[in-house]
mmCIF file of C-alpha atoms in Angstrom:
data_model
loop_
_atom_site.group_PDB
_atom_site.id
_atom_site.type_symbol
_atom_site.label_atom_id
_atom_site.label_comp_id
_atom_site.label_asym_id
_atom_site.label_seq_id
_atom_site.Cartn_x
_atom_site.Cartn_y
_atom_site.Cartn_z
ATOM 1 C CA MET A 1266 48.580 57.887 65.902
ATOM 2 C CA LEU A 1267 51.028 58.984 68.456
ATOM 3 C CA VAL A 1268 54.076 56.982 69.128
ATOM 4 C CA ASP A 1269 56.960 57.317 71.820
ATOM 5 C CA ALA A 1270 60.390 56.717 70.387
ATOM 6 C CA ASP A 1271 64.162 56.634 71.476
ATOM 7 C CA LEU A 1272 66.360 56.742 68.384
ATOM 8 C CA HIS A 1273 69.651 56.720 69.848
ATOM 9 C CA ILE A 1274 71.013 53.680 71.652
ATOM 10 C CA HIS A 1275 74.027 51.608 71.525
ATOM 11 C CA SER A 1276 74.573 47.832 71.233
ATOM 12 C CA ARG A 1277 76.934 45.410 73.232
ATOM 13 C CA TYR A 1278 79.436 46.034 70.353
ATOM 14 C CA SER A 1279 80.111 49.551 71.497
ATOM 15 C CA LYS A 1280 82.659 50.415 74.219
ATOM 16 C CA ALA A 1281 81.254 50.403 78.058
ATOM 17 C CA VAL A 1282 77.991 49.004 77.035
ATOM 18 C CA SER A 1283 75.832 46.309 78.817
ATOM 19 C CA LYS A 1284 76.116 42.823 77.506
ATOM 20 C CA ALA A 1285 72.382 42.736 78.094
ATOM 21 C CA MET A 1286 71.954 45.151 75.111
ATOM 22 C CA THR A 1287 70.342 42.605 72.844
ATOM 23 C CA ILE A 1288 67.351 42.980 70.448
ATOM 24 C CA PRO A 1289 65.087 40.634 72.540
ATOM 25 C CA ASN A 1290 66.079 42.513 75.778
ATOM 26 C CA LEU A 1291 65.342 45.894 74.103
ATOM 27 C CA ALA A 1292 62.144 44.931 72.800
ATOM 28 C CA GLN A 1293 60.944 43.544 76.188
ATOM 29 C CA ASN A 1294 62.161 46.708 78.209
ATOM 30 C CA ALA A 1295 60.878 49.170 75.444
ATOM 31 C CA ARG A 1296 57.407 47.845 76.292
ATOM 32 C CA PHE A 1297 57.932 48.267 79.825
ATOM 33 C CA LYS A 1298 59.044 51.828 79.269
ATOM 34 C CA GLY A 1299 56.223 52.578 76.902
ATOM 35 C CA LEU A 1300 58.123 52.958 73.813
ATOM 36 C CA GLY A 1301 56.587 51.752 70.327
ATOM 37 C CA LEU A 1302 59.807 52.769 68.325
ATOM 38 C CA VAL A 1303 63.491 52.328 69.067
ATOM 39 C CA GLY A 1304 66.411 53.010 67.132
ATOM 40 C CA THR A 1305 68.618 49.924 66.697
ATOM 41 C CA GLY A 1306 71.939 51.987 67.265
ATOM 42 C CA ASP A 1307 75.089 50.521 65.920
ATOM 43 C CA ILE A 1308 73.524 49.227 62.855
ATOM 44 C CA LEU A 1309 76.914 49.973 60.684
ATOM 45 C CA ASN A 1310 78.287 46.864 62.698
ATOM 46 C CA PRO A 1311 77.528 43.746 60.575
ATOM 47 C CA HIS A 1312 77.208 41.571 63.922
ATOM 48 C CA TRP A 1313 74.530 43.770 65.204
ATOM 49 C CA GLU A 1314 72.786 43.906 61.594
ATOM 50 C CA ALA A 1315 72.919 40.198 61.987
ATOM 51 C CA GLU A 1316 71.058 40.106 65.239
ATOM 52 C CA LEU A 1317 68.493 42.209 64.257
ATOM 53 C CA LEU A 1318 67.740 40.244 61.344
ATOM 54 C CA LYS A 1319 67.812 37.121 63.129
ATOM 55 C CA TYR A 1320 65.072 38.280 65.778
ATOM 56 C CA ALA A 1321 63.053 41.231 64.312
ATOM 57 C CA LYS A 1322 60.788 41.005 61.055
ATOM 58 C CA LYS A 1323 60.596 43.310 58.377
ATOM 59 C CA VAL A 1324 57.325 45.251 58.178
ATOM 60 C CA ASP A 1325 58.520 48.254 55.955
ATOM 61 C CA GLU A 1326 61.275 49.568 54.184
ATOM 62 C CA GLY A 1327 63.926 50.196 56.956
ATOM 63 C CA THR A 1328 61.434 49.151 59.797
ATOM 64 C CA TYR A 1329 61.692 45.900 61.746
ATOM 65 C CA GLU A 1330 59.484 44.598 64.301
ATOM 66 C CA LEU A 1331 59.829 42.448 67.463
ATOM 67 C CA LYS A 1332 57.068 41.775 70.422
ATOM 68 C CA GLY A 1333 55.117 44.555 69.300
ATOM 69 C CA VAL A 1334 57.969 47.087 69.189
ATOM 70 C CA ARG A 1335 59.285 48.754 65.973
ATOM 71 C CA PHE A 1336 62.999 49.377 65.288
ATOM 72 C CA LEU A 1337 64.544 51.828 63.021
ATOM 73 C CA LEU A 1338 68.011 51.588 61.511
ATOM 74 C CA THR A 1339 70.410 53.796 63.260
ATOM 75 C CA THR A 1340 73.802 54.569 64.398
ATOM 76 C CA GLU A 1341 76.292 57.222 65.715
ATOM 77 C CA VAL A 1342 79.754 57.543 64.285
ATOM 78 C CA GLU A 1343 82.707 59.429 65.233
ATOM 79 C CA ASP A 1344 84.622 61.907 62.856
ATOM 80 C CA ASN A 1345 88.161 62.911 62.501
ATOM 81 C CA ARG A 1346 87.862 65.556 65.277
ATOM 82 C CA ARG A 1347 86.130 62.895 67.618
ATOM 83 C CA VAL A 1348 82.808 64.707 67.162
ATOM 84 C CA HIS A 1349 79.716 62.145 67.216
ATOM 85 C CA HIS A 1350 76.837 62.064 64.664
ATOM 86 C CA VAL A 1351 73.493 60.151 64.514
ATOM 87 C CA LEU A 1352 72.220 58.759 61.376
ATOM 88 C CA ILE A 1353 68.965 57.116 60.405
ATOM 89 C CA PHE A 1354 68.870 54.959 57.380
ATOM 90 C CA PRO A 1355 66.028 54.319 54.825
ATOM 91 C CA SER A 1356 66.924 50.400 54.273
ATOM 92 C CA ILE A 1357 69.321 47.769 55.366
ATOM 93 C CA ASP A 1358 70.520 48.043 51.659
ATOM 94 C CA THR A 1359 71.530 51.697 52.279
ATOM 95 C CA VAL A 1360 73.323 50.357 55.498
ATOM 96 C CA ARG A 1361 75.351 47.960 53.555
ATOM 97 C CA GLU A 1362 76.297 50.583 50.799
ATOM 98 C CA MET A 1363 77.458 53.101 53.491
ATOM 99 C CA ARG A 1364 79.356 50.428 55.322
ATOM 100 C CA GLY A 1365 81.057 49.597 51.951
ATOM 101 C CA ILE A 1366 81.813 53.329 51.383
ATOM 102 C CA LEU A 1367 83.244 54.060 54.993
ATOM 103 C CA ARG A 1368 85.188 50.716 55.316
ATOM 104 C CA LYS A 1369 88.287 52.592 53.611
ATOM 105 C CA TYR A 1370 87.980 55.513 56.201
ATOM 106 C CA SER A 1371 87.669 53.311 59.177
ATOM 107 C CA ASN A 1372 89.739 50.613 61.104
ATOM 108 C CA ASP A 1373 87.063 49.629 63.298
ATOM 109 C CA ILE A 1374 83.842 49.709 61.198
ATOM 110 C CA ASP A 1375 83.233 45.852 61.372
ATOM 111 C CA THR A 1376 84.206 45.417 65.225
ATOM 112 C CA GLU A 1377 83.127 48.514 66.977
ATOM 113 C CA GLY A 1378 79.382 49.759 67.407
ATOM 114 C CA ARG A 1379 80.307 53.217 67.125
ATOM 115 C CA PRO A 1380 82.854 53.162 64.294
ATOM 116 C CA HIS A 1381 85.462 56.021 64.188
ATOM 117 C CA LEU A 1382 86.044 57.708 60.718
ATOM 118 C CA SER A 1383 88.805 59.505 59.166
ATOM 119 C CA LEU A 1384 86.309 62.008 57.605
ATOM 120 C CA SER A 1385 85.063 65.534 58.507
ATOM 121 C CA ALA A 1386 81.650 66.186 59.778
ATOM 122 C CA GLY A 1387 80.884 67.843 56.375
ATOM 123 C CA LYS A 1388 82.044 64.912 54.425
ATOM 124 C CA ILE A 1389 80.120 62.397 56.386
ATOM 125 C CA ALA A 1390 77.103 64.550 56.084
ATOM 126 C CA ASP A 1391 77.605 64.736 52.177
ATOM 127 C CA ILE A 1392 77.756 60.930 52.070
ATOM 128 C CA ALA A 1393 74.687 60.662 54.159
ATOM 129 C CA ASN A 1394 72.805 62.987 52.047
ATOM 130 C CA GLU A 1395 73.858 61.289 48.722
ATOM 131 C CA LEU A 1396 72.328 58.126 50.230
ATOM 132 C CA GLY A 1397 69.076 59.503 51.503
ATOM 133 C CA VAL A 1398 70.347 59.206 55.185
ATOM 134 C CA LEU A 1399 69.213 61.606 57.799
ATOM 135 C CA ILE A 1400 71.985 63.028 59.891
ATOM 136 C CA GLY A 1401 72.531 65.231 62.721
ATOM 137 C CA PRO A 1402 74.842 66.169 65.564
ATOM 138 C CA ALA A 1403 74.570 63.783 68.663
ATOM 139 C CA HIS A 1404 74.037 65.194 72.100
ATOM 140 C CA ALA A 1405 75.391 68.600 70.520
ATOM 141 C CA PHE A 1406 76.492 70.228 73.697
ATOM 142 C CA THR A 1407 78.176 67.660 75.685
ATOM 143 C CA PRO A 1408 81.839 68.646 76.582
ATOM 144 C CA TRP A 1409 83.498 65.544 75.285
ATOM 145 C CA THR A 1410 82.495 64.260 71.830
ATOM 146 C CA SER A 1411 79.898 66.842 70.621
ATOM 147 C CA LEU A 1412 79.734 69.319 67.759
ATOM 148 C CA TYR A 1413 80.100 72.391 70.243
ATOM 149 C CA LYS A 1414 83.008 70.969 72.053
ATOM 150 C CA GLU A 1415 84.708 71.307 68.939
ATOM 151 C CA TYR A 1416 83.137 74.107 66.738
ATOM 152 C CA ASN A 1417 81.253 77.479 67.459
ATOM 153 C CA SER A 1418 78.722 76.850 64.800
ATOM 154 C CA LEU A 1419 76.827 74.366 62.579
ATOM 155 C CA LYS A 1420 78.459 76.094 59.496
ATOM 156 C CA GLU A 1421 81.777 75.639 61.165
ATOM 157 C CA ALA A 1422 81.256 71.978 61.531
ATOM 158 C CA TYR A 1423 79.259 70.948 58.468
ATOM 159 C CA GLY A 1424 80.036 73.649 55.927
ATOM 160 C CA ASP A 1425 77.145 73.581 53.133
ATOM 161 C CA ALA A 1426 76.289 70.126 53.852
ATOM 162 C CA LYS A 1427 72.561 69.614 54.855
ATOM 163 C CA ILE A 1428 71.625 68.328 58.148
ATOM 164 C CA HIS A 1429 68.338 67.380 59.221
ATOM 165 C CA PHE A 1430 67.974 67.496 63.001
ATOM 166 C CA LEU A 1431 69.819 68.229 66.320
ATOM 167 C CA GLU A 1432 70.066 65.932 69.301
ATOM 168 C CA LEU A 1433 69.654 67.615 72.435
ATOM 169 C CA GLY A 1434 71.686 65.326 74.870
ATOM 170 C CA LEU A 1435 70.837 64.955 78.677
ATOM 171 C CA SER A 1436 72.207 68.187 79.740
ATOM 172 C CA ALA A 1437 70.313 70.295 77.606
ATOM 173 C CA ASP A 1438 66.575 71.046 76.558
ATOM 174 C CA SER A 1439 64.694 72.673 73.803
ATOM 175 C CA GLU A 1440 64.518 76.151 75.467
ATOM 176 C CA MET A 1441 68.333 76.117 75.780
ATOM 177 C CA ALA A 1442 69.047 74.937 72.239
ATOM 178 C CA ASP A 1443 66.819 77.800 71.029
ATOM 179 C CA MET A 1444 69.296 80.382 72.275
ATOM 180 C CA ILE A 1445 71.132 79.676 69.252
ATOM 181 C CA LYS A 1446 69.399 81.151 66.181
ATOM 182 C CA ALA A 1447 70.733 78.642 63.723
ATOM 183 C CA HIS A 1448 68.850 75.737 65.455
ATOM 184 C CA HIS A 1449 65.598 77.316 64.903
ATOM 185 C CA ARG A 1450 64.953 75.630 61.466
ATOM 186 C CA LEU A 1451 65.862 72.256 62.838
ATOM 187 C CA THR A 1452 63.864 69.441 64.453
ATOM 188 C CA TYR A 1453 65.080 68.584 67.891
ATOM 189 C CA LEU A 1454 65.387 65.016 69.148
ATOM 190 C CA SER A 1455 65.635 63.909 72.491
ATOM 191 C CA ASN A 1456 67.067 60.442 72.891
ATOM 192 C CA SER A 1457 68.610 58.356 75.669
ATOM 193 C CA ASP A 1458 71.980 57.471 74.225
ATOM 194 C CA ALA A 1459 71.367 54.213 76.470
ATOM 195 C CA HIS A 1460 74.312 51.924 77.163
ATOM 196 C CA SER A 1461 71.815 49.585 79.048
ATOM 197 C CA PRO A 1462 68.529 48.098 78.448
ATOM 198 C CA MET A 1463 67.189 48.814 81.927
ATOM 199 C CA PRO A 1464 64.295 51.459 81.941
ATOM 200 C CA HIS A 1465 65.843 53.714 83.946
ATOM 201 C CA ARG A 1466 68.338 54.189 81.038
ATOM 202 C CA LEU A 1467 66.476 53.043 77.950
ATOM 203 C CA GLY A 1468 63.811 55.916 76.962
ATOM 204 C CA ARG A 1469 64.996 58.267 79.715
ATOM 205 C CA GLU A 1470 64.487 60.644 76.968
ATOM 206 C CA PHE A 1471 61.997 60.148 74.112
ATOM 207 C CA ASN A 1472 60.379 61.908 71.329
ATOM 208 C CA ARG A 1473 56.226 61.501 70.864
ATOM 209 C CA PHE A 1474 55.618 61.547 66.893
ATOM 210 C CA GLU A 1475 52.278 62.226 65.401
ATOM 211 C CA VAL A 1476 52.274 59.772 62.280
ATOM 212 C CA LYS A 1477 50.075 57.377 60.203
ATOM 213 C CA GLU A 1478 52.330 54.551 61.608
ATOM 214 C CA PRO A 1479 55.588 54.031 63.013
ATOM 215 C CA THR A 1480 57.900 53.466 59.904
ATOM 216 C CA PHE A 1481 60.992 55.019 58.581
ATOM 217 C CA GLU A 1482 59.121 57.135 56.037
ATOM 218 C CA GLU A 1483 56.554 58.374 58.446
ATOM 219 C CA ILE A 1484 59.272 59.371 60.865
ATOM 220 C CA ARG A 1485 61.500 60.729 58.076
ATOM 221 C CA LYS A 1486 58.397 63.092 57.257
ATOM 222 C CA ALA A 1487 57.915 64.022 60.811
ATOM 223 C CA ILE A 1488 61.534 65.136 61.245
ATOM 224 C CA LEU A 1489 61.560 67.198 58.101
ATOM 225 C CA GLY A 1490 58.072 68.605 59.016
ATOM 226 C CA ARG A 1491 56.383 67.126 55.993
ATOM 227 C CA GLY A 1492 52.732 65.925 55.138
ATOM 228 C CA GLY A 1493 51.328 67.011 58.429
ATOM 229 C CA ARG A 1494 53.719 64.460 60.446
ATOM 230 C CA ARG A 1495 55.410 66.074 63.296
ATOM 231 C CA ILE A 1496 56.947 65.874 66.626
ATOM 232 C CA VAL A 1497 54.395 66.951 69.225
ATOM 233 C CA LEU A 1498 56.670 66.565 72.486
ATOM 234 C CA ASN A 1499 60.108 66.139 73.321
ATOM 235 C CA ALA A 1500 60.533 64.521 76.855
ATOM 236 C CA GLY A 1501 63.678 63.960 78.723
ATOM 237 C CA LEU A 1502 65.799 64.538 81.816
ATOM 238 C CA ASP A 1503 65.822 67.852 83.546
ATOM 239 C CA PRO A 1504 69.025 69.411 82.278
ATOM 240 C CA ARG A 1505 70.240 70.105 85.675
ATOM 241 C CA LEU A 1506 70.407 66.323 86.248
ATOM 242 C CA GLY A 1507 72.651 65.743 83.238
ATOM 243 C CA LYS A 1508 76.011 64.929 84.242
ATOM 244 C CA TYR A 1509 77.857 67.734 82.387
ATOM 245 C CA HIS A 1510 75.310 70.374 83.002
ATOM 246 C CA LEU A 1511 77.250 72.667 85.165
ATOM 247 C CA THR A 1512 81.030 73.381 84.751
ATOM 248 C CA ALA A 1513 82.872 71.049 87.293
ATOM 249 C CA CYS A 1514 85.996 69.143 88.056
ATOM 250 C CA SER A 1515 85.845 65.718 86.172
ATOM 251 C CA ARG A 1516 87.823 64.186 89.150
ATOM 252 C CA CYS A 1517 86.314 65.432 92.548
ATOM 253 C CA TYR A 1518 83.149 67.119 90.884
ATOM 254 C CA ALA A 1519 83.597 70.386 92.607
ATOM 255 C CA GLN A 1520 81.600 73.116 90.563
ATOM 256 C CA TYR A 1521 82.999 76.354 89.309
ATOM 257 C CA SER A 1522 81.856 79.517 87.639
ATOM 258 C CA LEU A 1523 82.874 79.901 84.088
ATOM 259 C CA GLY A 1524 85.268 82.884 85.323
ATOM 260 C CA GLU A 1525 86.564 80.798 88.102
ATOM 261 C CA ALA A 1526 87.542 77.851 85.611
ATOM 262 C CA LYS A 1527 89.239 80.103 83.324
ATOM 263 C CA ALA A 1528 91.378 81.728 86.142
ATOM 264 C CA PHE A 1529 92.196 78.266 87.305
ATOM 265 C CA LYS A 1530 93.292 77.500 83.685
ATOM 266 C CA TRP A 1531 90.860 74.487 83.908
ATOM 267 C CA LYS A 1532 92.903 72.791 86.393
ATOM 268 C CA CYS A 1533 90.988 72.113 89.660
ATOM 269 C CA PRO A 1534 92.544 73.718 92.827
ATOM 270 C CA LYS A 1535 91.147 71.138 95.208
ATOM 271 C CA CYS A 1536 92.546 67.813 93.391
ATOM 272 C CA GLY A 1537 94.495 68.731 90.289
ATOM 273 C CA GLY A 1538 91.774 67.304 88.181
ATOM 274 C CA ARG A 1539 90.501 68.747 84.917
ATOM 275 C CA ILE A 1540 87.611 71.051 85.034
ATOM 276 C CA LYS A 1541 85.057 70.351 82.206
ATOM 277 C CA LYS A 1542 83.058 73.164 80.772
ATOM 278 C CA GLY A 1543 79.389 72.604 81.462
ATOM 279 C CA VAL A 1544 76.629 72.636 78.859
ATOM 280 C CA ARG A 1545 74.829 75.841 80.507
ATOM 281 C CA ASP A 1546 78.056 77.876 80.202
ATOM 282 C CA ARG A 1547 78.877 76.594 76.812
ATOM 283 C CA ILE A 1548 75.381 77.661 75.467
ATOM 284 C CA LEU A 1549 75.482 80.969 77.232
ATOM 285 C CA GLU A 1550 78.728 81.598 75.243
ATOM 286 C CA LEU A 1551 76.949 80.911 71.941
ATOM 287 C CA ALA A 1552 73.675 82.597 72.530
ATOM 288 C CA ASP A 1553 72.502 84.915 69.932
ATOM 289 C CA THR A 1554 68.554 85.288 70.752
ATOM 290 C CA ASN A 1555 65.948 85.167 72.953
ATOM 291 C CA GLU A 1556 63.310 84.381 70.327
ATOM 292 C CA ARG A 1557 61.741 80.980 70.070
ATOM 293 C CA PRO A 1558 60.193 79.332 67.077
ATOM 294 C CA LYS A 1559 56.592 79.498 67.315
ATOM 295 C CA ASP A 1560 56.194 75.746 66.039
ATOM 296 C CA ARG A 1561 58.707 74.495 68.621
ATOM 297 C CA PRO A 1562 57.155 71.303 70.357
ATOM 298 C CA PRO A 1563 57.175 71.560 74.261
ATOM 299 C CA TYR A 1564 59.595 70.046 76.254
ATOM 300 C CA LEU A 1565 58.518 67.798 79.180
ATOM 301 C CA ARG A 1566 61.020 67.498 81.746
ATOM 302 C CA LEU A 1567 61.235 63.473 83.466
ATOM 303 C CA ALA A 1568 63.223 61.505 85.717
ATOM 304 C CA PRO A 1569 62.992 57.634 85.304
ATOM 305 C CA LEU A 1570 60.685 56.048 87.804
ATOM 306 C CA ALA A 1571 63.268 53.778 89.196
ATOM 307 C CA GLU A 1572 65.261 56.979 90.362
ATOM 308 C CA ILE A 1573 62.105 58.438 91.823
ATOM 309 C CA ILE A 1574 61.408 55.332 93.627
ATOM 310 C CA SER A 1575 65.105 55.036 94.730
ATOM 311 C CA MET A 1576 64.695 58.534 96.250
ATOM 312 C CA VAL A 1577 61.718 57.976 98.021
ATOM 313 C CA ILE A 1578 62.686 54.601 99.818
ATOM 314 C CA GLY A 1579 66.453 55.263 100.050
ATOM 315 C CA LYS A 1580 67.758 52.240 98.118
ATOM 316 C CA GLY A 1581 69.904 51.846 95.281
ATOM 317 C CA VAL A 1582 68.277 52.359 91.952
ATOM 318 C CA GLU A 1583 68.817 48.664 90.826
ATOM 319 C CA THR A 1584 68.028 47.206 94.070
ATOM 320 C CA LYS A 1585 65.247 44.432 94.589
ATOM 321 C CA ALA A 1586 63.240 46.791 96.533
ATOM 322 C CA VAL A 1587 63.080 49.391 93.937
ATOM 323 C CA ARG A 1588 62.326 47.034 91.122
ATOM 324 C CA LEU A 1589 59.371 45.226 93.183
ATOM 325 C CA ILE A 1590 57.756 48.701 93.477
ATOM 326 C CA TRP A 1591 58.371 49.414 89.948
ATOM 327 C CA GLU A 1592 56.969 46.332 88.830
ATOM 328 C CA ARG A 1593 53.845 47.021 90.702
ATOM 329 C CA PHE A 1594 53.265 50.220 88.802
ATOM 330 C CA LEU A 1595 53.855 48.624 85.564
ATOM 331 C CA ARG A 1596 51.561 45.720 86.212
ATOM 332 C CA GLU A 1597 48.732 48.059 87.140
ATOM 333 C CA PHE A 1598 49.271 50.760 84.355
ATOM 334 C CA GLY A 1599 51.037 49.057 81.883
ATOM 335 C CA SER A 1600 54.096 51.226 81.176
ATOM 336 C CA GLU A 1601 56.567 53.613 82.924
ATOM 337 C CA ILE A 1602 55.766 56.703 80.666
ATOM 338 C CA ARG A 1603 51.881 56.411 81.726
ATOM 339 C CA VAL A 1604 52.802 56.487 85.327
ATOM 340 C CA LEU A 1605 55.279 59.448 84.849
ATOM 341 C CA VAL A 1606 53.109 61.592 82.991
ATOM 342 C CA ASP A 1607 49.486 60.321 82.206
ATOM 343 C CA VAL A 1608 47.872 58.616 85.107
ATOM 344 C CA PRO A 1609 46.162 60.674 88.055
ATOM 345 C CA VAL A 1610 48.178 60.805 91.333
ATOM 346 C CA GLY A 1611 45.453 59.622 92.971
ATOM 347 C CA GLU A 1612 45.370 56.337 91.094
ATOM 348 C CA LEU A 1613 49.068 56.005 91.479
ATOM 349 C CA ALA A 1614 48.615 56.603 95.227
ATOM 350 C CA ARG A 1615 46.768 53.150 95.219
ATOM 351 C CA VAL A 1616 49.994 51.309 94.472
ATOM 352 C CA HIS A 1617 52.274 53.634 96.708
ATOM 353 C CA GLU A 1618 51.403 56.751 98.181
ATOM 354 C CA GLU A 1619 54.940 58.006 98.767
ATOM 355 C CA VAL A 1620 55.920 57.429 95.259
ATOM 356 C CA ALA A 1621 52.738 58.953 93.846
ATOM 357 C CA LYS A 1622 53.736 62.591 95.794
ATOM 358 C CA ALA A 1623 57.127 62.241 94.500
ATOM 359 C CA VAL A 1624 55.657 61.983 90.901
ATOM 360 C CA TRP A 1625 53.285 64.840 91.728
ATOM 361 C CA ALA A 1626 56.263 66.913 92.689
ATOM 362 C CA TYR A 1627 58.150 66.129 89.641
ATOM 363 C CA ARG A 1628 55.366 67.063 87.178
ATOM 364 C CA ASN A 1629 55.061 70.357 89.127
ATOM 365 C CA GLY A 1630 58.539 71.482 89.347
ATOM 366 C CA LYS A 1631 58.502 71.117 93.288
ATOM 367 C CA LEU A 1632 61.455 68.682 93.545
ATOM 368 C CA ILE A 1633 64.654 69.916 94.922
ATOM 369 C CA VAL A 1634 67.360 69.303 92.093
ATOM 370 C CA ILE A 1635 71.018 69.284 92.938
ATOM 371 C CA PRO A 1636 72.775 69.963 89.350
ATOM 372 C CA GLY A 1637 75.269 67.645 87.996
ATOM 373 C CA GLY A 1638 78.542 68.459 86.302
ATOM 374 C CA GLY A 1639 82.041 67.119 85.528
ATOM 375 C CA GLY A 1640 80.397 63.656 84.530
ATOM 376 C CA LYS A 1641 78.398 63.171 87.781
ATOM 377 C CA TYR A 1642 74.807 63.117 87.353
ATOM 378 C CA GLY A 1643 72.469 65.536 89.262
ATOM 379 C CA GLU A 1644 70.270 64.368 92.191
ATOM 380 C CA ILE A 1645 66.906 64.904 93.036
ATOM 381 C CA LYS A 1646 65.253 65.259 96.647
ATOM 382 C CA LEU A 1647 61.611 65.410 97.953
ATOM 383 C CA PRO A 1648 60.828 68.528 100.128
ATOM 384 C CA GLU A 1649 59.941 67.490 103.497
ATOM 385 C CA GLU A 1650 56.401 69.721 103.260
ATOM 386 C CA ILE A 1651 55.460 67.217 100.364
ATOM 387 C CA ARG A 1652 56.738 64.102 102.079
ATOM 388 C CA LYS A 1653 54.467 64.940 105.114
ATOM 389 C CA ALA A 1654 51.278 65.895 103.317
ATOM 390 C CA LYS A 1655 48.586 63.814 102.049
ATOM 391 C CA VAL A 1656 48.012 63.236 98.553
ATOM 392 C CA GLU A 1657 44.630 64.919 98.644
ATOM 393 C CA GLU A 1658 46.506 68.051 100.238
ATOM 394 C CA LEU A 1659 49.267 68.438 97.748
ATOM 395 C CA GLU A 1660 47.746 71.233 95.673
ATOM 396 C CA SER A 1661 47.653 73.338 98.894
ATOM 397 C CA VAL A 1662 51.095 72.542 100.307
ATOM 398 C CA GLU A 1663 52.720 75.833 100.762
ATOM 399 C CA MET A 1664 56.727 75.679 100.286
ATOM 400 C CA GLU A 1665 59.581 77.753 99.032
ATOM 401 C CA VAL A 1666 61.608 76.071 96.162
ATOM 402 C CA PRO A 1667 65.137 77.299 96.367
ATOM 403 C CA GLU A 1668 66.087 79.915 93.790
ATOM 404 C CA GLU A 1669 68.421 77.316 91.905
ATOM 405 C CA THR A 1670 65.545 74.818 91.369
ATOM 406 C CA GLU A 1671 62.986 76.877 90.287
ATOM 407 C CA LYS A 1672 61.369 76.229 86.907
ATOM 408 C CA PRO A 1673 57.952 76.800 85.429
ATOM 409 C CA ARG A 1674 55.162 74.493 86.777
ATOM 410 C CA GLN A 1675 54.778 71.752 84.598
ATOM 411 C CA ARG A 1676 51.395 70.740 82.791
ATOM 412 C CA SER A 1677 50.060 67.497 82.205
ATOM 413 C CA ILE A 1678 50.599 65.618 78.997
ATOM 414 C CA THR A 1679 47.117 66.381 77.865
ATOM 415 C CA ASP A 1680 47.945 70.127 78.272
ATOM 416 C CA PHE A 1681 50.752 69.674 76.376
ATOM 417 C CA LEU A 1682 49.385 68.146 73.388
ATOM 418 C CA LYS A 1683 46.770 70.950 73.406
ATOM 419 C CA VAL A 1684 49.487 73.626 73.197
ATOM 420 C CA ALA A 1685 51.074 71.627 70.356
ATOM 421 C CA LYS A 1686 47.920 71.144 68.397
#
């Protein structure tokens, strides 16, 4: 079976997270999104563990279920150099055992969702491996709390300790990550790191797993590439929409080339703010290969449906007007992921023709993308040629995509899966 999974989120016990992040809300909105499997996030926090056990039923070791949505036991931790790591646990007993081990290295493990540990990346990985916990770097390229803001290689960070995956983060995709040869042996995860249960946050990046059933053991096999289980698709934001894609000022968001930023000594000449190195420039600094693994799953670039609707009607992403249209699509087609990648555009047009045209443009790489940077998300715009065309005329529309927005034409989800198989 195929199951779509978002394995990195946060609970309301983490800083700057919506109070609406509850287990029931996550289950409900995961169904709206089309996710069959969600990581709990923050499971080392005992209060969050208690909430999970209150609402969700254990269906297999390390696997829980509520309202038809499965949950795996996951968390993110921060090491002694403020680098973040994602962990996936095989059982609740292992969660409790690791919490007990880590308590002596943390002042906030019982109160904070994402605990800070006075341990190195390698030591955390050693403990995880001893307990059978899967571990990998979180949002590996972002400039604040990622592995590559602090280290120049996996080896430098983890030493000889084994890691099992690399999380791409919102500002990178598989092709960018594969420019570093040491990554070729690793599975990539594309997760949302959601701080809100709303569907334009939850599942904005997801992984499509091919497994017998959505359980920890099956997902473990897929991540490790065993027993025919595998990830057949990574899906997520166009990297240019990530808020740290380009090098930019973190105060006024003015964008700079890497050379300019170095010349200005990382201080913005316009406002005096701090310039943050973009993910694209950081990867280009580290790139050492043009090759790609032959078995790497394709990466499908998406934007949340609510953001596409917001662009089309010119209303805020969380306004009532956007939500009403979003709800119409879900009533008709069942989930947001189906609307974004599976349903023919002609059928979408029966609900809202202008949104259908925008979805077609996104699937086919025809939207104008204004890249993000410095902490500000990128923006999407619909070309006038597409806005004026009828749905049945879209394939014949002639237009020039600005050079900085060009990318290969996206294929349908069916085509992606054919390639994967």
